[in-house]
Amino acid sequence: MRTARSIRPLQQWLFVAAAFMISATLATGLIWRSELNDRAEARARAGDLAADHAQALQRGIERALSATYAIAALVRQGHGELSNFEAVATEMLPFYPGIAALGLSPGGVIQQVVPLAGNEKSIGFNQLQDLAQNRE
């Protein structure tokens, strides 16, 4: 038969083991929740960064296309002709630093390009028949 003294250490041991298990369970839960929060924050930061890059890319494309829209307006005003294309394009290029060259392509065939130096091979190129470009 056990005495009161022999039961007391067993109770103390069970109490310590139970306290340890409860503490370990709580600590595991807190760490797990903290990891979930960290992952959610990392995803949010990655999403924000991706959105920033997408907006910067969109602005760059829109800026580059604005030169095309300006030339298109001049061609429409000239009823399909732009007699002073070289002068207009030369003056426009400094305002569009992301654009290396401007070309005039009636019917999809490049007829004029500014600057001509380094772009001579593009004259006569039919963009509409090129498989890499014809969809655009």
Short mmCIF file of N, CA and C in Angstrom, two decimals:
data_model
loop_
_atom_site.label_atom_id
_atom_site.label_comp_id
_atom_site.label_asym_id
_atom_site.label_seq_id
_atom_site.Cartn_x
_atom_site.Cartn_y
_atom_site.Cartn_z
N MET A 1 0.81 -1.16 0.00
CA MET A 1 0.00 0.00 0.00
C MET A 1 0.88 1.25 0.00
N ARG A 2 0.44 2.20 -0.77
CA ARG A 2 1.22 3.43 -0.88
C ARG A 2 0.86 4.37 0.24
N THR A 3 1.86 5.08 0.57
CA THR A 3 1.64 6.06 1.62
C THR A 3 1.38 7.40 0.97
N ALA A 4 0.99 8.36 1.76
CA ALA A 4 0.71 9.70 1.26
C ALA A 4 1.97 10.34 0.69
N ARG A 5 3.10 9.97 1.29
CA ARG A 5 4.35 10.53 0.80
C ARG A 5 4.72 9.98 -0.58
N SER A 6 4.43 8.72 -0.88
CA SER A 6 4.78 8.14 -2.16
C SER A 6 3.85 8.64 -3.28
N ILE A 7 2.62 9.00 -2.94
CA ILE A 7 1.69 9.53 -3.92
C ILE A 7 2.03 10.96 -4.28
N ARG A 8 2.46 11.72 -3.35
CA ARG A 8 2.75 13.13 -3.59
C ARG A 8 3.81 13.33 -4.68
N PRO A 9 4.95 12.66 -4.71
CA PRO A 9 5.90 12.84 -5.80
C PRO A 9 5.30 12.44 -7.16
N LEU A 10 4.47 11.41 -7.17
CA LEU A 10 3.84 10.99 -8.42
C LEU A 10 2.89 12.08 -8.92
N GLN A 11 2.14 12.69 -8.02
CA GLN A 11 1.25 13.78 -8.40
C GLN A 11 2.05 14.98 -8.91
N GLN A 12 3.15 15.25 -8.23
CA GLN A 12 3.99 16.36 -8.67
C GLN A 12 4.56 16.08 -10.08
N TRP A 13 4.97 14.86 -10.28
CA TRP A 13 5.50 14.48 -11.59
C TRP A 13 4.42 14.61 -12.68
N LEU A 14 3.22 14.15 -12.40
CA LEU A 14 2.12 14.27 -13.35
C LEU A 14 1.77 15.74 -13.60
N PHE A 15 1.79 16.54 -12.57
CA PHE A 15 1.50 17.97 -12.71
C PHE A 15 2.55 18.64 -13.60
N VAL A 16 3.82 18.35 -13.37
CA VAL A 16 4.90 18.91 -14.17
C VAL A 16 4.78 18.43 -15.63
N ALA A 17 4.48 17.16 -15.83
CA ALA A 17 4.35 16.61 -17.19
C ALA A 17 3.16 17.26 -17.90
N ALA A 18 2.05 17.43 -17.18
CA ALA A 18 0.87 18.06 -17.78
C ALA A 18 1.16 19.53 -18.12
N ALA A 19 1.85 20.23 -17.22
CA ALA A 19 2.19 21.64 -17.47
C ALA A 19 3.13 21.74 -18.66
N PHE A 20 4.07 20.80 -18.75
CA PHE A 20 4.98 20.80 -19.89
C PHE A 20 4.22 20.56 -21.19
N MET A 21 3.33 19.60 -21.21
CA MET A 21 2.56 19.28 -22.42
C MET A 21 1.68 20.47 -22.83
N ILE A 22 1.05 21.11 -21.87
CA ILE A 22 0.21 22.26 -22.17
C ILE A 22 1.07 23.40 -22.72
N SER A 23 2.20 23.66 -22.08
CA SER A 23 3.10 24.72 -22.54
C SER A 23 3.64 24.41 -23.93
N ALA A 24 4.02 23.17 -24.17
CA ALA A 24 4.55 22.78 -25.48
C ALA A 24 3.47 22.93 -26.55
N THR A 25 2.24 22.54 -26.22
CA THR A 25 1.14 22.66 -27.17
C THR A 25 0.86 24.13 -27.48
N LEU A 26 0.83 24.98 -26.48
CA LEU A 26 0.61 26.41 -26.68
C LEU A 26 1.75 27.03 -27.49
N ALA A 27 2.98 26.68 -27.17
CA ALA A 27 4.13 27.22 -27.89
C ALA A 27 4.08 26.78 -29.36
N THR A 28 3.73 25.51 -29.61
CA THR A 28 3.62 25.02 -30.98
C THR A 28 2.53 25.79 -31.73
N GLY A 29 1.41 26.00 -31.09
CA GLY A 29 0.32 26.76 -31.71
C GLY A 29 0.73 28.19 -32.02
N LEU A 30 1.42 28.84 -31.10
CA LEU A 30 1.88 30.21 -31.32
C LEU A 30 2.89 30.29 -32.46
N ILE A 31 3.82 29.35 -32.48
CA ILE A 31 4.83 29.32 -33.55
C ILE A 31 4.15 29.07 -34.89
N TRP A 32 3.21 28.14 -34.94
CA TRP A 32 2.49 27.83 -36.17
C TRP A 32 1.72 29.06 -36.67
N ARG A 33 1.05 29.74 -35.74
CA ARG A 33 0.28 30.94 -36.12
C ARG A 33 1.23 32.05 -36.61
N SER A 34 2.36 32.20 -35.94
CA SER A 34 3.34 33.19 -36.35
C SER A 34 3.87 32.89 -37.75
N GLU A 35 4.13 31.63 -38.05
CA GLU A 35 4.59 31.23 -39.38
C GLU A 35 3.53 31.53 -40.45
N LEU A 36 2.27 31.26 -40.11
CA LEU A 36 1.19 31.57 -41.06
C LEU A 36 1.13 33.07 -41.33
N ASN A 37 1.27 33.88 -40.29
CA ASN A 37 1.28 35.34 -40.47
C ASN A 37 2.47 35.79 -41.31
N ASP A 38 3.65 35.22 -41.04
CA ASP A 38 4.84 35.57 -41.82
C ASP A 38 4.66 35.22 -43.29
N ARG A 39 4.08 34.06 -43.56
CA ARG A 39 3.85 33.65 -44.95
C ARG A 39 2.83 34.58 -45.62
N ALA A 40 1.79 34.93 -44.90
CA ALA A 40 0.78 35.84 -45.48
C ALA A 40 1.40 37.20 -45.78
N GLU A 41 2.24 37.70 -44.89
CA GLU A 41 2.91 38.97 -45.13
C GLU A 41 3.86 38.88 -46.32
N ALA A 42 4.59 37.78 -46.42
CA ALA A 42 5.51 37.60 -47.55
C ALA A 42 4.73 37.53 -48.87
N ARG A 43 3.60 36.85 -48.87
CA ARG A 43 2.78 36.79 -50.08
C ARG A 43 2.26 38.18 -50.44
N ALA A 44 1.83 38.93 -49.44
CA ALA A 44 1.32 40.28 -49.69
C ALA A 44 2.43 41.18 -50.26
N ARG A 45 3.64 41.08 -49.69
CA ARG A 45 4.76 41.88 -50.20
C ARG A 45 5.10 41.48 -51.63
N ALA A 46 5.10 40.17 -51.90
CA ALA A 46 5.39 39.71 -53.26
C ALA A 46 4.31 40.18 -54.23
N GLY A 47 3.06 40.14 -53.81
CA GLY A 47 1.97 40.63 -54.65
C GLY A 47 2.09 42.11 -54.93
N ASP A 48 2.44 42.88 -53.89
CA ASP A 48 2.62 44.32 -54.07
C ASP A 48 3.78 44.62 -55.02
N LEU A 49 4.87 43.89 -54.85
CA LEU A 49 6.04 44.08 -55.71
C LEU A 49 5.71 43.73 -57.16
N ALA A 50 4.99 42.63 -57.35
CA ALA A 50 4.59 42.24 -58.71
C ALA A 50 3.67 43.30 -59.32
N ALA A 51 2.75 43.83 -58.52
CA ALA A 51 1.84 44.86 -59.03
C ALA A 51 2.62 46.12 -59.40
N ASP A 52 3.61 46.49 -58.58
CA ASP A 52 4.43 47.66 -58.90
C ASP A 52 5.17 47.47 -60.21
N HIS A 53 5.76 46.28 -60.40
CA HIS A 53 6.48 46.01 -61.64
C HIS A 53 5.53 45.99 -62.84
N ALA A 54 4.35 45.43 -62.65
CA ALA A 54 3.38 45.40 -63.74
C ALA A 54 2.96 46.82 -64.13
N GLN A 55 2.76 47.67 -63.14
CA GLN A 55 2.38 49.05 -63.45
C GLN A 55 3.52 49.79 -64.15
N ALA A 56 4.75 49.56 -63.71
CA ALA A 56 5.90 50.20 -64.36
C ALA A 56 6.03 49.72 -65.80
N LEU A 57 5.81 48.44 -66.02
CA LEU A 57 5.86 47.89 -67.38
C LEU A 57 4.74 48.48 -68.24
N GLN A 58 3.55 48.57 -67.66
CA GLN A 58 2.43 49.15 -68.40
C GLN A 58 2.70 50.61 -68.76
N ARG A 59 3.24 51.37 -67.81
CA ARG A 59 3.57 52.77 -68.10
C ARG A 59 4.60 52.88 -69.21
N GLY A 60 5.61 52.00 -69.19
CA GLY A 60 6.64 52.01 -70.24
C GLY A 60 6.05 51.70 -71.59
N ILE A 61 5.16 50.71 -71.65
CA ILE A 61 4.52 50.35 -72.92
C ILE A 61 3.65 51.50 -73.40
N GLU A 62 2.88 52.07 -72.48
CA GLU A 62 2.02 53.20 -72.87
C GLU A 62 2.85 54.39 -73.35
N ARG A 63 3.97 54.64 -72.71
CA ARG A 63 4.85 55.74 -73.12
C ARG A 63 5.41 55.48 -74.51
N ALA A 64 5.82 54.24 -74.75
CA ALA A 64 6.36 53.90 -76.07
C ALA A 64 5.26 53.97 -77.13
N LEU A 65 4.06 53.53 -76.79
CA LEU A 65 2.97 53.57 -77.76
C LEU A 65 2.49 54.99 -78.03
N SER A 66 2.72 55.88 -77.09
CA SER A 66 2.26 57.26 -77.32
C SER A 66 2.97 57.87 -78.52
N ALA A 67 4.21 57.49 -78.77
CA ALA A 67 4.91 57.97 -79.97
C ALA A 67 4.22 57.43 -81.22
N THR A 68 3.80 56.19 -81.17
CA THR A 68 3.08 55.59 -82.31
C THR A 68 1.76 56.31 -82.54
N TYR A 69 1.06 56.61 -81.45
CA TYR A 69 -0.23 57.31 -81.58
C TYR A 69 -0.04 58.71 -82.17
N ALA A 70 1.04 59.38 -81.77
CA ALA A 70 1.30 60.72 -82.31
C ALA A 70 1.58 60.66 -83.81
N ILE A 71 2.39 59.70 -84.23
CA ILE A 71 2.68 59.56 -85.66
C ILE A 71 1.42 59.15 -86.41
N ALA A 72 0.61 58.28 -85.81
CA ALA A 72 -0.64 57.86 -86.46
C ALA A 72 -1.57 59.06 -86.66
N ALA A 73 -1.62 59.95 -85.68
CA ALA A 73 -2.46 61.15 -85.83
C ALA A 73 -1.96 62.02 -86.97
N LEU A 74 -0.66 62.15 -87.09
CA LEU A 74 -0.10 62.95 -88.19
C LEU A 74 -0.39 62.31 -89.55
N VAL A 75 -0.33 60.99 -89.62
CA VAL A 75 -0.63 60.29 -90.87
C VAL A 75 -2.10 60.47 -91.22
N ARG A 76 -2.98 60.37 -90.22
CA ARG A 76 -4.42 60.59 -90.49
C ARG A 76 -4.67 62.01 -90.98
N GLN A 77 -4.01 62.97 -90.36
CA GLN A 77 -4.19 64.36 -90.79
C GLN A 77 -3.68 64.56 -92.21
N GLY A 78 -2.66 63.84 -92.58
CA GLY A 78 -2.10 63.95 -93.93
C GLY A 78 -2.77 63.02 -94.93
N HIS A 79 -3.91 62.42 -94.52
CA HIS A 79 -4.67 61.51 -95.38
C HIS A 79 -3.79 60.37 -95.90
N GLY A 80 -3.04 59.76 -94.98
CA GLY A 80 -2.22 58.61 -95.32
C GLY A 80 -0.78 58.94 -95.68
N GLU A 81 -0.45 60.20 -95.71
CA GLU A 81 0.91 60.62 -96.07
C GLU A 81 1.52 61.41 -94.92
N LEU A 82 2.82 61.28 -94.78
CA LEU A 82 3.57 62.09 -93.82
C LEU A 82 4.86 62.48 -94.51
N SER A 83 4.81 63.58 -95.23
CA SER A 83 5.92 63.98 -96.09
C SER A 83 7.17 64.36 -95.31
N ASN A 84 7.02 64.86 -94.12
CA ASN A 84 8.19 65.28 -93.34
C ASN A 84 8.46 64.31 -92.18
N PHE A 85 8.29 63.00 -92.43
CA PHE A 85 8.45 61.98 -91.39
C PHE A 85 9.82 62.05 -90.73
N GLU A 86 10.87 62.18 -91.52
CA GLU A 86 12.22 62.17 -90.97
C GLU A 86 12.42 63.32 -89.97
N ALA A 87 11.95 64.51 -90.31
CA ALA A 87 12.09 65.66 -89.42
C ALA A 87 11.25 65.47 -88.16
N VAL A 88 10.03 65.00 -88.33
CA VAL A 88 9.14 64.79 -87.18
C VAL A 88 9.71 63.72 -86.25
N ALA A 89 10.11 62.58 -86.80
CA ALA A 89 10.65 61.48 -86.00
C ALA A 89 11.94 61.88 -85.31
N THR A 90 12.80 62.62 -86.00
CA THR A 90 14.06 63.08 -85.39
C THR A 90 13.78 63.99 -84.21
N GLU A 91 12.76 64.81 -84.33
CA GLU A 91 12.42 65.71 -83.24
C GLU A 91 11.74 64.97 -82.09
N MET A 92 11.01 63.91 -82.39
CA MET A 92 10.27 63.16 -81.36
C MET A 92 11.17 62.25 -80.53
N LEU A 93 12.17 61.64 -81.14
CA LEU A 93 12.98 60.63 -80.45
C LEU A 93 13.54 61.08 -79.10
N PRO A 94 14.04 62.30 -78.95
CA PRO A 94 14.57 62.67 -77.63
C PRO A 94 13.51 62.68 -76.52
N PHE A 95 12.25 62.80 -76.88
CA PHE A 95 11.18 62.81 -75.88
C PHE A 95 10.77 61.40 -75.44
N TYR A 96 11.27 60.40 -76.13
CA TYR A 96 10.93 59.01 -75.84
C TYR A 96 12.22 58.21 -75.66
N PRO A 97 12.87 58.32 -74.50
CA PRO A 97 14.18 57.68 -74.31
C PRO A 97 14.15 56.16 -74.41
N GLY A 98 13.01 55.54 -74.23
CA GLY A 98 12.93 54.08 -74.33
C GLY A 98 12.79 53.58 -75.75
N ILE A 99 12.69 54.49 -76.71
CA ILE A 99 12.51 54.11 -78.11
C ILE A 99 13.82 54.32 -78.86
N ALA A 100 14.28 53.28 -79.53
CA ALA A 100 15.54 53.37 -80.26
C ALA A 100 15.34 53.90 -81.67
N ALA A 101 14.17 53.63 -82.27
CA ALA A 101 13.92 54.05 -83.64
C ALA A 101 12.42 54.20 -83.86
N LEU A 102 12.07 55.04 -84.81
CA LEU A 102 10.69 55.20 -85.24
C LEU A 102 10.63 54.86 -86.72
N GLY A 103 9.60 54.11 -87.09
CA GLY A 103 9.47 53.72 -88.49
C GLY A 103 8.09 54.03 -89.03
N LEU A 104 8.03 54.19 -90.33
CA LEU A 104 6.77 54.41 -91.03
C LEU A 104 6.55 53.21 -91.93
N SER A 105 5.42 52.51 -91.73
CA SER A 105 5.19 51.23 -92.42
C SER A 105 3.82 51.19 -93.08
N PRO A 106 3.64 51.86 -94.18
CA PRO A 106 2.34 51.76 -94.85
C PRO A 106 2.12 50.33 -95.36
N GLY A 107 0.95 49.79 -95.05
CA GLY A 107 0.65 48.42 -95.46
C GLY A 107 1.48 47.38 -94.75
N GLY A 108 2.14 47.75 -93.67
CA GLY A 108 2.95 46.81 -92.91
C GLY A 108 4.38 46.68 -93.39
N VAL A 109 4.73 47.37 -94.46
CA VAL A 109 6.09 47.30 -95.02
C VAL A 109 6.84 48.56 -94.59
N ILE A 110 7.95 48.39 -93.91
CA ILE A 110 8.72 49.54 -93.43
C ILE A 110 9.31 50.30 -94.62
N GLN A 111 8.92 51.57 -94.73
CA GLN A 111 9.40 52.42 -95.82
C GLN A 111 10.45 53.41 -95.35
N GLN A 112 10.27 53.93 -94.14
CA GLN A 112 11.20 54.91 -93.59
C GLN A 112 11.48 54.56 -92.14
N VAL A 113 12.69 54.86 -91.69
CA VAL A 113 13.06 54.64 -90.30
C VAL A 113 14.04 55.72 -89.88
N VAL A 114 13.86 56.18 -88.64
CA VAL A 114 14.75 57.20 -88.06
C VAL A 114 15.20 56.69 -86.71
N PRO A 115 16.47 56.62 -86.44
CA PRO A 115 17.60 56.96 -87.32
C PRO A 115 17.84 55.82 -88.31
N LEU A 116 18.29 56.19 -89.47
CA LEU A 116 18.55 55.21 -90.52
C LEU A 116 19.82 54.41 -90.20
N ALA A 117 20.81 55.07 -89.62
CA ALA A 117 22.07 54.40 -89.30
C ALA A 117 21.82 53.23 -88.34
N GLY A 118 22.18 52.06 -88.76
CA GLY A 118 22.00 50.85 -87.97
C GLY A 118 20.67 50.16 -88.20
N ASN A 119 19.76 50.83 -88.90
CA ASN A 119 18.44 50.27 -89.16
C ASN A 119 18.17 50.08 -90.66
N GLU A 120 19.21 50.16 -91.46
CA GLU A 120 19.05 50.07 -92.92
C GLU A 120 18.38 48.77 -93.34
N LYS A 121 18.70 47.67 -92.66
CA LYS A 121 18.17 46.36 -93.04
C LYS A 121 16.66 46.26 -92.82
N SER A 122 16.11 47.13 -92.00
CA SER A 122 14.67 47.05 -91.74
C SER A 122 13.84 47.63 -92.88
N ILE A 123 14.42 48.46 -93.73
CA ILE A 123 13.70 49.04 -94.86
C ILE A 123 13.24 47.91 -95.79
N GLY A 124 11.95 47.90 -96.10
CA GLY A 124 11.38 46.87 -96.96
C GLY A 124 10.88 45.65 -96.21
N PHE A 125 11.09 45.60 -94.91
CA PHE A 125 10.64 44.46 -94.11
C PHE A 125 9.12 44.49 -93.97
N ASN A 126 8.46 43.38 -94.29
CA ASN A 126 7.00 43.29 -94.20
C ASN A 126 6.63 42.69 -92.85
N GLN A 127 6.17 43.53 -91.95
CA GLN A 127 5.81 43.10 -90.61
C GLN A 127 4.58 42.19 -90.60
N LEU A 128 3.70 42.37 -91.56
CA LEU A 128 2.47 41.58 -91.59
C LEU A 128 2.69 40.15 -92.06
N GLN A 129 3.78 39.91 -92.77
CA GLN A 129 4.09 38.56 -93.23
C GLN A 129 5.05 37.83 -92.30
N ASP A 130 5.61 38.53 -91.34
CA ASP A 130 6.54 37.91 -90.39
C ASP A 130 5.73 37.16 -89.32
N LEU A 131 5.98 35.87 -89.19
CA LEU A 131 5.21 35.05 -88.26
C LEU A 131 5.36 35.50 -86.80
N ALA A 132 6.50 36.06 -86.47
CA ALA A 132 6.73 36.50 -85.09
C ALA A 132 5.97 37.79 -84.76
N GLN A 133 5.61 38.57 -85.77
CA GLN A 133 4.98 39.87 -85.52
C GLN A 133 3.58 40.02 -86.09
N ASN A 134 3.17 39.16 -86.99
CA ASN A 134 1.94 39.44 -87.73
C ASN A 134 0.67 39.41 -86.88
N ARG A 135 0.68 38.75 -85.74
CA ARG A 135 -0.51 38.76 -84.89
C ARG A 135 -0.73 40.12 -84.26
N GLU A 136 0.36 40.78 -83.86
CA GLU A 136 0.25 42.08 -83.24
C GLU A 136 -0.17 43.11 -84.25
#
